[in-house]
Amino acid sequence: MDRLLSMEVFVAVVELGSLTAAAARHEMSAAMAAKHVKALESRLGLRLLNRTTRRQSLTEAGQAYYARSKTILEDIRDAEQGAEALRLTPRGHLRITSTVTFGSLALTPAIADYLSVYPDVSVELVLSDMVEDIVAARYDVAVRIGEPADSGLIARTIGRYQMVICAAPAYLERYGTPATPDDLMQHQCLDFSYWSRRTGWQLSGDDGSQAGYPTGRFVSNNGQALRQAALAGFGVVLQPELLLREDMHAGRLVPILQPYWPAARPITLLYQKDRQALPKLTTFVDFLVERYTR
């Protein structure tokens, strides 16, 4: 028999004073209530109740078992109420991973706004352009650029990520402005370490074709470093519009080769299916979707 139900029946018998009343509380027959009490006594090898035709009373063992059972049942109710509150109210810790540029420039301000709305949630944000296994690394949610692989994770698109090609006015004045991707063969192309060494830059033509182009003398795993090299007039840079937007607006960098820019890619949130119901996650996902798709 269900041991916890038997304990609940036994506690009800003690508090209500009869098997009949305890049976009514648990919507069972008096005979079934008696079986639950007998099952406990059989398991313990002790008599819990002294029974007569007129009344019943606790034995010494029954008194001790009643006290412990009541405490255990109250602890279980507290645990269930706590779990229910966790399901209804956003609280707890979120581990989030994102690419460096999007995470530092766009996601961090969004997280700060989210935390101001939900004071019972805390966040750890890990920025890396290396793709990690979300489940193995125990992330609650990941922000990825590009079409996600079919990994069994839930994917939500929150925007588009545009790469742009720029160079400083001083560089273009000195070396000329490339008119076609092939002209880049004669220029310094500031390269990102995580791109394939075999393919280099991947640019799209009007006809949908793609081509790779050689790298220059400066390579870095950080977009900000490449931006600084471009601002210093050392070469042509291909980086996210998010990173170079202000420099282009201010004229510190000049956009070039616009017809050949890579097609914009989706910005995707990824998270596990079995965590979807947790309010700390669902509210965070909904917050980002609302922020970036409105």
PDB file of C-alpha atoms in Angstrom:
ATOM      1  CA  MET A   1       0.000   0.000   0.000  1.00  0.00           C
ATOM      2  CA  ASP A   2       1.022   3.632  -0.477  1.00  0.00           C
ATOM      3  CA  ARG A   3       3.086   4.361   2.637  1.00  0.00           C
ATOM      4  CA  LEU A   4       2.518   8.124   2.560  1.00  0.00           C
ATOM      5  CA  LEU A   5      -1.233   7.668   2.169  1.00  0.00           C
ATOM      6  CA  SER A   6      -1.178   5.230   5.067  1.00  0.00           C
ATOM      7  CA  MET A   7       0.621   7.830   7.187  1.00  0.00           C
ATOM      8  CA  GLU A   8      -1.957  10.452   6.181  1.00  0.00           C
ATOM      9  CA  VAL A   9      -4.797   8.132   7.151  1.00  0.00           C
ATOM     10  CA  PHE A  10      -3.142   7.319  10.486  1.00  0.00           C
ATOM     11  CA  VAL A  11      -2.643  11.025  11.297  1.00  0.00           C
ATOM     12  CA  ALA A  12      -6.268  11.715  10.360  1.00  0.00           C
ATOM     13  CA  VAL A  13      -7.451   8.892  12.638  1.00  0.00           C
ATOM     14  CA  VAL A  14      -5.538  10.424  15.542  1.00  0.00           C
ATOM     15  CA  GLU A  15      -6.674  13.989  14.888  1.00  0.00           C
ATOM     16  CA  LEU A  16     -10.304  13.217  14.028  1.00  0.00           C
ATOM     17  CA  GLY A  17     -10.693  10.517  16.664  1.00  0.00           C
ATOM     18  CA  SER A  18     -12.099   7.695  14.522  1.00  0.00           C
ATOM     19  CA  LEU A  19     -11.467   5.523  11.501  1.00  0.00           C
ATOM     20  CA  THR A  20     -14.819   6.570  10.059  1.00  0.00           C
ATOM     21  CA  ALA A  21     -13.949  10.269  10.104  1.00  0.00           C
ATOM     22  CA  ALA A  22     -10.480   9.605   8.680  1.00  0.00           C
ATOM     23  CA  ALA A  23     -12.015   7.465   5.929  1.00  0.00           C
ATOM     24  CA  ALA A  24     -14.465  10.233   5.012  1.00  0.00           C
ATOM     25  CA  ARG A  25     -11.621  12.780   4.738  1.00  0.00           C
ATOM     26  CA  HIS A  26      -9.782  10.537   2.303  1.00  0.00           C
ATOM     27  CA  GLU A  27     -12.907   9.376   0.467  1.00  0.00           C
ATOM     28  CA  MET A  28     -12.497   5.695   1.273  1.00  0.00           C
ATOM     29  CA  SER A  29     -14.336   3.092   3.331  1.00  0.00           C
ATOM     30  CA  ALA A  30     -13.698   2.628   7.034  1.00  0.00           C
ATOM     31  CA  ALA A  31     -12.469  -0.880   6.267  1.00  0.00           C
ATOM     32  CA  MET A  32      -9.876   0.521   3.844  1.00  0.00           C
ATOM     33  CA  ALA A  33      -8.787   3.087   6.423  1.00  0.00           C
ATOM     34  CA  ALA A  34      -8.292   0.271   8.934  1.00  0.00           C
ATOM     35  CA  LYS A  35      -6.193  -1.634   6.365  1.00  0.00           C
ATOM     36  CA  HIS A  36      -3.896   1.395   5.984  1.00  0.00           C
ATOM     37  CA  VAL A  37      -3.316   1.567   9.739  1.00  0.00           C
ATOM     38  CA  LYS A  38      -2.749  -2.195   9.958  1.00  0.00           C
ATOM     39  CA  ALA A  39      -0.283  -1.966   7.050  1.00  0.00           C
ATOM     40  CA  LEU A  40       1.782   0.554   9.020  1.00  0.00           C
ATOM     41  CA  GLU A  41       1.696  -1.598  12.151  1.00  0.00           C
ATOM     42  CA  SER A  42       2.729  -4.643  10.134  1.00  0.00           C
ATOM     43  CA  ARG A  43       5.622  -2.751   8.521  1.00  0.00           C
ATOM     44  CA  LEU A  44       6.805  -1.383  11.881  1.00  0.00           C
ATOM     45  CA  GLY A  45       6.110  -4.533  13.890  1.00  0.00           C
ATOM     46  CA  LEU A  46       4.456  -2.327  16.516  1.00  0.00           C
ATOM     47  CA  ARG A  47       0.919  -1.566  17.638  1.00  0.00           C
ATOM     48  CA  LEU A  48       0.106   2.104  17.056  1.00  0.00           C
ATOM     49  CA  LEU A  49      -3.478   2.218  18.353  1.00  0.00           C
ATOM     50  CA  ASN A  50      -5.244   0.608  21.297  1.00  0.00           C
ATOM     51  CA  ARG A  51      -8.732  -0.257  20.028  1.00  0.00           C
ATOM     52  CA  THR A  52     -11.873  -1.021  22.035  1.00  0.00           C
ATOM     53  CA  THR A  53     -15.496  -1.114  20.978  1.00  0.00           C
ATOM     54  CA  ARG A  54     -16.043   2.421  22.303  1.00  0.00           C
ATOM     55  CA  ARG A  55     -12.750   4.270  21.739  1.00  0.00           C
ATOM     56  CA  GLN A  56      -9.200   4.075  20.523  1.00  0.00           C
ATOM     57  CA  SER A  57      -6.066   5.614  21.903  1.00  0.00           C
ATOM     58  CA  LEU A  58      -2.413   5.902  20.930  1.00  0.00           C
ATOM     59  CA  THR A  59       0.150   3.511  22.263  1.00  0.00           C
ATOM     60  CA  GLU A  60       3.496   4.916  23.356  1.00  0.00           C
ATOM     61  CA  ALA A  61       4.956   3.887  19.973  1.00  0.00           C
ATOM     62  CA  GLY A  62       1.906   5.388  18.278  1.00  0.00           C
ATOM     63  CA  GLN A  63       2.473   8.747  19.981  1.00  0.00           C
ATOM     64  CA  ALA A  64       6.066   8.883  18.746  1.00  0.00           C
ATOM     65  CA  TYR A  65       5.106   7.728  15.250  1.00  0.00           C
ATOM     66  CA  TYR A  66       2.262  10.245  15.051  1.00  0.00           C
ATOM     67  CA  ALA A  67       4.597  13.136  15.902  1.00  0.00           C
ATOM     68  CA  ARG A  68       7.182  12.069  13.317  1.00  0.00           C
ATOM     69  CA  SER A  69       4.527  11.349  10.670  1.00  0.00           C
ATOM     70  CA  LYS A  70       2.930  14.774  11.131  1.00  0.00           C
ATOM     71  CA  THR A  71       6.331  16.459  10.739  1.00  0.00           C
ATOM     72  CA  ILE A  72       7.141  14.421   7.618  1.00  0.00           C
ATOM     73  CA  LEU A  73       3.782  15.178   6.007  1.00  0.00           C
ATOM     74  CA  GLU A  74       4.139  18.891   6.762  1.00  0.00           C
ATOM     75  CA  ASP A  75       7.629  18.862   5.216  1.00  0.00           C
ATOM     76  CA  ILE A  76       6.217  17.223   2.088  1.00  0.00           C
ATOM     77  CA  ARG A  77       3.463  19.845   1.835  1.00  0.00           C
ATOM     78  CA  ASP A  78       6.034  22.617   2.266  1.00  0.00           C
ATOM     79  CA  ALA A  79       8.190  21.077  -0.473  1.00  0.00           C
ATOM     80  CA  GLU A  80       5.210  20.825  -2.823  1.00  0.00           C
ATOM     81  CA  GLN A  81       4.181  24.412  -2.107  1.00  0.00           C
ATOM     82  CA  GLY A  82       7.731  25.549  -2.749  1.00  0.00           C
ATOM     83  CA  ALA A  83       7.821  23.676  -6.041  1.00  0.00           C
ATOM     84  CA  GLU A  84       4.459  25.154  -7.003  1.00  0.00           C
ATOM     85  CA  ALA A  85       5.738  28.646  -6.213  1.00  0.00           C
ATOM     86  CA  LEU A  86       8.790  27.963  -8.362  1.00  0.00           C
ATOM     87  CA  ARG A  87       6.488  26.980 -11.207  1.00  0.00           C
ATOM     88  CA  LEU A  88       4.344  30.087 -10.858  1.00  0.00           C
ATOM     89  CA  THR A  89       6.897  32.772  -9.925  1.00  0.00           C
ATOM     90  CA  PRO A  90      10.122  33.437 -11.848  1.00  0.00           C
ATOM     91  CA  ARG A  91      12.974  32.746  -9.469  1.00  0.00           C
ATOM     92  CA  GLY A  92      16.296  30.945  -9.463  1.00  0.00           C
ATOM     93  CA  HIS A  93      19.526  31.081 -11.476  1.00  0.00           C
ATOM     94  CA  LEU A  94      19.840  31.219 -15.276  1.00  0.00           C
ATOM     95  CA  ARG A  95      23.034  30.178 -17.087  1.00  0.00           C
ATOM     96  CA  ILE A  96      23.173  31.805 -20.505  1.00  0.00           C
ATOM     97  CA  THR A  97      25.759  31.626 -23.262  1.00  0.00           C
ATOM     98  CA  SER A  98      26.087  33.863 -26.301  1.00  0.00           C
ATOM     99  CA  THR A  99      28.510  34.983 -28.970  1.00  0.00           C
ATOM    100  CA  VAL A 100      30.837  37.714 -27.765  1.00  0.00           C
ATOM    101  CA  THR A 101      29.641  40.603 -29.937  1.00  0.00           C
ATOM    102  CA  PHE A 102      25.902  40.047 -29.622  1.00  0.00           C
ATOM    103  CA  GLY A 103      26.208  39.080 -25.968  1.00  0.00           C
ATOM    104  CA  SER A 104      28.204  42.128 -24.915  1.00  0.00           C
ATOM    105  CA  LEU A 105      26.493  44.773 -27.049  1.00  0.00           C
ATOM    106  CA  ALA A 106      22.871  43.631 -27.281  1.00  0.00           C
ATOM    107  CA  LEU A 107      22.137  40.823 -24.827  1.00  0.00           C
ATOM    108  CA  THR A 108      23.734  42.328 -21.710  1.00  0.00           C
ATOM    109  CA  PRO A 109      21.511  45.448 -21.696  1.00  0.00           C
ATOM    110  CA  ALA A 110      18.478  43.218 -22.242  1.00  0.00           C
ATOM    111  CA  ILE A 111      19.472  40.994 -19.305  1.00  0.00           C
ATOM    112  CA  ALA A 112      19.857  44.058 -17.072  1.00  0.00           C
ATOM    113  CA  ASP A 113      16.334  45.172 -17.976  1.00  0.00           C
ATOM    114  CA  TYR A 114      14.977  41.659 -17.407  1.00  0.00           C
ATOM    115  CA  LEU A 115      16.579  41.422 -13.954  1.00  0.00           C
ATOM    116  CA  SER A 116      15.057  44.759 -12.969  1.00  0.00           C
ATOM    117  CA  VAL A 117      11.616  43.290 -13.691  1.00  0.00           C
ATOM    118  CA  TYR A 118      12.254  39.916 -11.992  1.00  0.00           C
ATOM    119  CA  PRO A 119      14.205  40.514  -8.762  1.00  0.00           C
ATOM    120  CA  ASP A 120      14.161  36.837  -7.704  1.00  0.00           C
ATOM    121  CA  VAL A 121      16.159  35.717 -10.765  1.00  0.00           C
ATOM    122  CA  SER A 122      19.961  35.823 -11.111  1.00  0.00           C
ATOM    123  CA  VAL A 123      21.958  35.370 -14.329  1.00  0.00           C
ATOM    124  CA  GLU A 124      25.385  34.083 -15.282  1.00  0.00           C
ATOM    125  CA  LEU A 125      26.311  35.114 -18.841  1.00  0.00           C
ATOM    126  CA  VAL A 126      29.158  33.257 -20.580  1.00  0.00           C
ATOM    127  CA  LEU A 127      30.440  34.877 -23.784  1.00  0.00           C
ATOM    128  CA  SER A 128      32.286  32.764 -26.318  1.00  0.00           C
ATOM    129  CA  ASP A 129      32.452  32.382 -30.084  1.00  0.00           C
ATOM    130  CA  MET A 130      33.206  28.684 -29.616  1.00  0.00           C
ATOM    131  CA  VAL A 131      30.093  26.524 -29.952  1.00  0.00           C
ATOM    132  CA  GLU A 132      29.562  24.370 -26.844  1.00  0.00           C
ATOM    133  CA  ASP A 133      27.146  21.556 -26.113  1.00  0.00           C
ATOM    134  CA  ILE A 134      24.345  23.329 -24.270  1.00  0.00           C
ATOM    135  CA  VAL A 135      23.221  20.264 -22.336  1.00  0.00           C
ATOM    136  CA  ALA A 136      26.711  19.111 -21.339  1.00  0.00           C
ATOM    137  CA  ALA A 137      27.715  22.630 -20.260  1.00  0.00           C
ATOM    138  CA  ARG A 138      24.454  22.945 -18.267  1.00  0.00           C
ATOM    139  CA  TYR A 139      23.258  26.151 -19.919  1.00  0.00           C
ATOM    140  CA  ASP A 140      19.602  27.072 -19.585  1.00  0.00           C
ATOM    141  CA  VAL A 141      19.577  29.023 -22.832  1.00  0.00           C
ATOM    142  CA  ALA A 142      22.033  29.784 -25.631  1.00  0.00           C
ATOM    143  CA  VAL A 143      22.067  32.523 -28.258  1.00  0.00           C
ATOM    144  CA  ARG A 144      23.369  31.294 -31.597  1.00  0.00           C
ATOM    145  CA  ILE A 145      23.950  33.051 -34.905  1.00  0.00           C
ATOM    146  CA  GLY A 146      22.857  31.141 -37.991  1.00  0.00           C
ATOM    147  CA  GLU A 147      20.541  28.237 -38.659  1.00  0.00           C
ATOM    148  CA  PRO A 148      20.687  25.863 -35.666  1.00  0.00           C
ATOM    149  CA  ALA A 149      21.512  22.213 -36.169  1.00  0.00           C
ATOM    150  CA  ASP A 150      18.721  19.721 -35.530  1.00  0.00           C
ATOM    151  CA  SER A 151      19.693  18.986 -31.937  1.00  0.00           C
ATOM    152  CA  GLY A 152      16.338  18.263 -30.347  1.00  0.00           C
ATOM    153  CA  LEU A 153      16.377  21.674 -28.653  1.00  0.00           C
ATOM    154  CA  ILE A 154      13.639  24.277 -28.873  1.00  0.00           C
ATOM    155  CA  ALA A 155      14.661  27.107 -31.227  1.00  0.00           C
ATOM    156  CA  ARG A 156      13.154  30.623 -31.236  1.00  0.00           C
ATOM    157  CA  THR A 157      14.288  33.216 -33.786  1.00  0.00           C
ATOM    158  CA  ILE A 158      14.508  36.728 -32.345  1.00  0.00           C
ATOM    159  CA  GLY A 159      16.097  38.685 -35.178  1.00  0.00           C
ATOM    160  CA  ARG A 160      18.564  38.835 -38.052  1.00  0.00           C
ATOM    161  CA  TYR A 161      22.338  39.262 -37.867  1.00  0.00           C
ATOM    162  CA  GLN A 162      23.946  41.248 -40.674  1.00  0.00           C
ATOM    163  CA  MET A 163      27.647  41.185 -41.452  1.00  0.00           C
ATOM    164  CA  VAL A 164      29.154  44.257 -43.126  1.00  0.00           C
ATOM    165  CA  ILE A 165      32.417  45.114 -44.887  1.00  0.00           C
ATOM    166  CA  CYS A 166      34.151  48.374 -43.986  1.00  0.00           C
ATOM    167  CA  ALA A 167      37.448  50.184 -44.082  1.00  0.00           C
ATOM    168  CA  ALA A 168      38.769  53.463 -42.680  1.00  0.00           C
ATOM    169  CA  PRO A 169      38.757  56.503 -45.003  1.00  0.00           C
ATOM    170  CA  ALA A 170      42.546  56.756 -44.665  1.00  0.00           C
ATOM    171  CA  TYR A 171      42.977  53.144 -45.802  1.00  0.00           C
ATOM    172  CA  LEU A 172      40.729  53.618 -48.837  1.00  0.00           C
ATOM    173  CA  GLU A 173      42.495  56.854 -49.754  1.00  0.00           C
ATOM    174  CA  ARG A 174      45.843  55.081 -49.655  1.00  0.00           C
ATOM    175  CA  TYR A 175      44.949  51.748 -51.294  1.00  0.00           C
ATOM    176  CA  GLY A 176      41.769  52.489 -53.218  1.00  0.00           C
ATOM    177  CA  THR A 177      38.214  51.253 -52.810  1.00  0.00           C
ATOM    178  CA  PRO A 178      37.569  47.668 -53.967  1.00  0.00           C
ATOM    179  CA  ALA A 179      34.689  47.507 -56.421  1.00  0.00           C
ATOM    180  CA  THR A 180      34.268  43.724 -56.564  1.00  0.00           C
ATOM    181  CA  PRO A 181      35.166  40.871 -54.223  1.00  0.00           C
ATOM    182  CA  ASP A 182      38.013  39.914 -56.540  1.00  0.00           C
ATOM    183  CA  ASP A 183      39.647  43.272 -55.782  1.00  0.00           C
ATOM    184  CA  LEU A 184      40.135  42.090 -52.195  1.00  0.00           C
ATOM    185  CA  MET A 185      42.996  39.952 -53.454  1.00  0.00           C
ATOM    186  CA  GLN A 186      45.020  43.180 -53.475  1.00  0.00           C
ATOM    187  CA  HIS A 187      43.976  44.298 -49.973  1.00  0.00           C
ATOM    188  CA  GLN A 188      44.639  43.482 -46.340  1.00  0.00           C
ATOM    189  CA  CYS A 189      41.626  41.477 -45.090  1.00  0.00           C
ATOM    190  CA  LEU A 190      41.424  41.483 -41.290  1.00  0.00           C
ATOM    191  CA  ASP A 191      40.543  37.918 -40.392  1.00  0.00           C
ATOM    192  CA  PHE A 192      38.559  36.264 -37.601  1.00  0.00           C
ATOM    193  CA  SER A 193      40.253  33.229 -36.048  1.00  0.00           C
ATOM    194  CA  TYR A 194      37.178  31.000 -35.907  1.00  0.00           C
ATOM    195  CA  TRP A 195      36.521  31.241 -39.636  1.00  0.00           C
ATOM    196  CA  SER A 196      37.823  28.417 -41.757  1.00  0.00           C
ATOM    197  CA  ARG A 197      41.400  28.865 -42.896  1.00  0.00           C
ATOM    198  CA  ARG A 198      40.516  27.112 -46.153  1.00  0.00           C
ATOM    199  CA  THR A 199      37.604  29.320 -47.210  1.00  0.00           C
ATOM    200  CA  GLY A 200      38.392  32.723 -45.704  1.00  0.00           C
ATOM    201  CA  TRP A 201      35.597  35.253 -46.216  1.00  0.00           C
ATOM    202  CA  GLN A 202      32.352  34.005 -47.707  1.00  0.00           C
ATOM    203  CA  LEU A 203      30.723  36.731 -49.822  1.00  0.00           C
ATOM    204  CA  SER A 204      27.530  36.473 -51.841  1.00  0.00           C
ATOM    205  CA  GLY A 205      27.066  37.828 -55.345  1.00  0.00           C
ATOM    206  CA  ASP A 206      23.901  39.051 -57.029  1.00  0.00           C
ATOM    207  CA  ASP A 207      23.594  35.673 -58.725  1.00  0.00           C
ATOM    208  CA  GLY A 208      23.672  33.819 -55.408  1.00  0.00           C
ATOM    209  CA  SER A 209      27.226  32.590 -55.862  1.00  0.00           C
ATOM    210  CA  GLN A 210      29.716  32.508 -53.011  1.00  0.00           C
ATOM    211  CA  ALA A 211      33.446  32.903 -52.969  1.00  0.00           C
ATOM    212  CA  GLY A 212      36.200  32.727 -50.386  1.00  0.00           C
ATOM    213  CA  TYR A 213      38.938  35.299 -50.172  1.00  0.00           C
ATOM    214  CA  PRO A 214      42.429  35.225 -48.706  1.00  0.00           C
ATOM    215  CA  THR A 215      43.258  36.707 -45.340  1.00  0.00           C
ATOM    216  CA  GLY A 216      45.771  39.424 -44.559  1.00  0.00           C
ATOM    217  CA  ARG A 217      48.522  39.760 -41.998  1.00  0.00           C
ATOM    218  CA  PHE A 218      46.337  40.380 -38.952  1.00  0.00           C
ATOM    219  CA  VAL A 219      44.175  37.666 -37.392  1.00  0.00           C
ATOM    220  CA  SER A 220      42.257  37.784 -34.105  1.00  0.00           C
ATOM    221  CA  ASN A 221      39.600  35.811 -32.246  1.00  0.00           C
ATOM    222  CA  ASN A 222      37.936  39.036 -31.105  1.00  0.00           C
ATOM    223  CA  GLY A 223      35.773  41.360 -33.180  1.00  0.00           C
ATOM    224  CA  GLN A 224      36.722  44.424 -31.135  1.00  0.00           C
ATOM    225  CA  ALA A 225      40.390  43.813 -31.928  1.00  0.00           C
ATOM    226  CA  LEU A 226      39.608  43.612 -35.657  1.00  0.00           C
ATOM    227  CA  ARG A 227      37.527  46.789 -35.388  1.00  0.00           C
ATOM    228  CA  GLN A 228      40.435  48.638 -33.783  1.00  0.00           C
ATOM    229  CA  ALA A 229      42.796  47.464 -36.524  1.00  0.00           C
ATOM    230  CA  ALA A 230      40.354  48.732 -39.143  1.00  0.00           C
ATOM    231  CA  LEU A 231      39.987  52.083 -37.362  1.00  0.00           C
ATOM    232  CA  ALA A 232      43.776  52.347 -37.363  1.00  0.00           C
ATOM    233  CA  GLY A 233      43.675  52.105 -41.155  1.00  0.00           C
ATOM    234  CA  PHE A 234      45.357  48.711 -41.402  1.00  0.00           C
ATOM    235  CA  GLY A 235      42.836  46.853 -43.535  1.00  0.00           C
ATOM    236  CA  VAL A 236      39.347  45.855 -44.613  1.00  0.00           C
ATOM    237  CA  VAL A 237      37.128  44.340 -41.929  1.00  0.00           C
ATOM    238  CA  LEU A 238      34.146  41.974 -42.133  1.00  0.00           C
ATOM    239  CA  GLN A 239      32.257  42.054 -38.848  1.00  0.00           C
ATOM    240  CA  PRO A 240      28.683  42.361 -37.518  1.00  0.00           C
ATOM    241  CA  GLU A 241      26.811  45.553 -38.306  1.00  0.00           C
ATOM    242  CA  LEU A 242      25.993  45.661 -34.587  1.00  0.00           C
ATOM    243  CA  LEU A 243      29.692  46.125 -33.818  1.00  0.00           C
ATOM    244  CA  LEU A 244      30.508  48.642 -36.571  1.00  0.00           C
ATOM    245  CA  ARG A 245      27.236  50.620 -36.726  1.00  0.00           C
ATOM    246  CA  GLU A 246      28.361  53.670 -34.757  1.00  0.00           C
ATOM    247  CA  ASP A 247      31.679  53.857 -36.610  1.00  0.00           C
ATOM    248  CA  MET A 248      29.852  53.833 -39.955  1.00  0.00           C
ATOM    249  CA  HIS A 249      27.387  56.496 -38.824  1.00  0.00           C
ATOM    250  CA  ALA A 250      30.248  58.688 -37.595  1.00  0.00           C
ATOM    251  CA  GLY A 251      32.263  58.195 -40.791  1.00  0.00           C
ATOM    252  CA  ARG A 252      35.168  56.509 -39.002  1.00  0.00           C
ATOM    253  CA  LEU A 253      34.544  53.462 -41.174  1.00  0.00           C
ATOM    254  CA  VAL A 254      33.136  53.440 -44.707  1.00  0.00           C
ATOM    255  CA  PRO A 255      30.874  50.584 -45.858  1.00  0.00           C
ATOM    256  CA  ILE A 256      32.074  48.985 -49.094  1.00  0.00           C
ATOM    257  CA  LEU A 257      31.015  46.133 -51.367  1.00  0.00           C
ATOM    258  CA  GLN A 258      27.409  46.254 -50.109  1.00  0.00           C
ATOM    259  CA  PRO A 259      26.009  44.073 -52.947  1.00  0.00           C
ATOM    260  CA  TYR A 260      28.310  41.254 -51.836  1.00  0.00           C
ATOM    261  CA  TRP A 261      27.718  41.293 -48.095  1.00  0.00           C
ATOM    262  CA  PRO A 262      26.841  37.885 -46.646  1.00  0.00           C
ATOM    263  CA  ALA A 263      23.113  37.275 -46.314  1.00  0.00           C
ATOM    264  CA  ALA A 264      21.708  38.123 -42.889  1.00  0.00           C
ATOM    265  CA  ARG A 265      21.497  35.094 -40.598  1.00  0.00           C
ATOM    266  CA  PRO A 266      18.940  34.350 -37.874  1.00  0.00           C
ATOM    267  CA  ILE A 267      19.607  35.092 -34.219  1.00  0.00           C
ATOM    268  CA  THR A 268      18.277  32.035 -32.406  1.00  0.00           C
ATOM    269  CA  LEU A 269      17.520  31.166 -28.793  1.00  0.00           C
ATOM    270  CA  LEU A 270      18.050  27.499 -27.952  1.00  0.00           C
ATOM    271  CA  TYR A 271      16.894  25.716 -24.808  1.00  0.00           C
ATOM    272  CA  GLN A 272      15.902  22.253 -23.644  1.00  0.00           C
ATOM    273  CA  LYS A 273      12.359  20.988 -23.920  1.00  0.00           C
ATOM    274  CA  ASP A 274      12.172  19.701 -20.342  1.00  0.00           C
ATOM    275  CA  ARG A 275      12.952  23.171 -18.966  1.00  0.00           C
ATOM    276  CA  GLN A 276      10.327  24.971 -20.990  1.00  0.00           C
ATOM    277  CA  ALA A 277       7.816  25.119 -18.142  1.00  0.00           C
ATOM    278  CA  LEU A 278      10.138  26.865 -15.667  1.00  0.00           C
ATOM    279  CA  PRO A 279       9.006  30.501 -15.378  1.00  0.00           C
ATOM    280  CA  LYS A 280      12.566  31.834 -15.033  1.00  0.00           C
ATOM    281  CA  LEU A 281      13.225  30.489 -18.533  1.00  0.00           C
ATOM    282  CA  THR A 282       9.877  31.128 -20.192  1.00  0.00           C
ATOM    283  CA  THR A 283       9.755  34.728 -18.966  1.00  0.00           C
ATOM    284  CA  PHE A 284      13.320  35.332 -20.155  1.00  0.00           C
ATOM    285  CA  VAL A 285      12.621  33.869 -23.595  1.00  0.00           C
ATOM    286  CA  ASP A 286       9.368  35.834 -23.906  1.00  0.00           C
ATOM    287  CA  PHE A 287      11.179  38.981 -22.764  1.00  0.00           C
ATOM    288  CA  LEU A 288      13.796  38.648 -25.522  1.00  0.00           C
ATOM    289  CA  VAL A 289      11.252  37.759 -28.188  1.00  0.00           C
ATOM    290  CA  GLU A 290       9.219  40.837 -27.285  1.00  0.00           C
ATOM    291  CA  ARG A 291      12.303  43.049 -27.175  1.00  0.00           C
ATOM    292  CA  TYR A 292      13.791  42.046 -30.516  1.00  0.00           C
ATOM    293  CA  THR A 293      10.725  41.288 -32.633  1.00  0.00           C
ATOM    294  CA  ARG A 294       8.427  44.175 -31.754  1.00  0.00           C
TER     295      ARG A 294
END
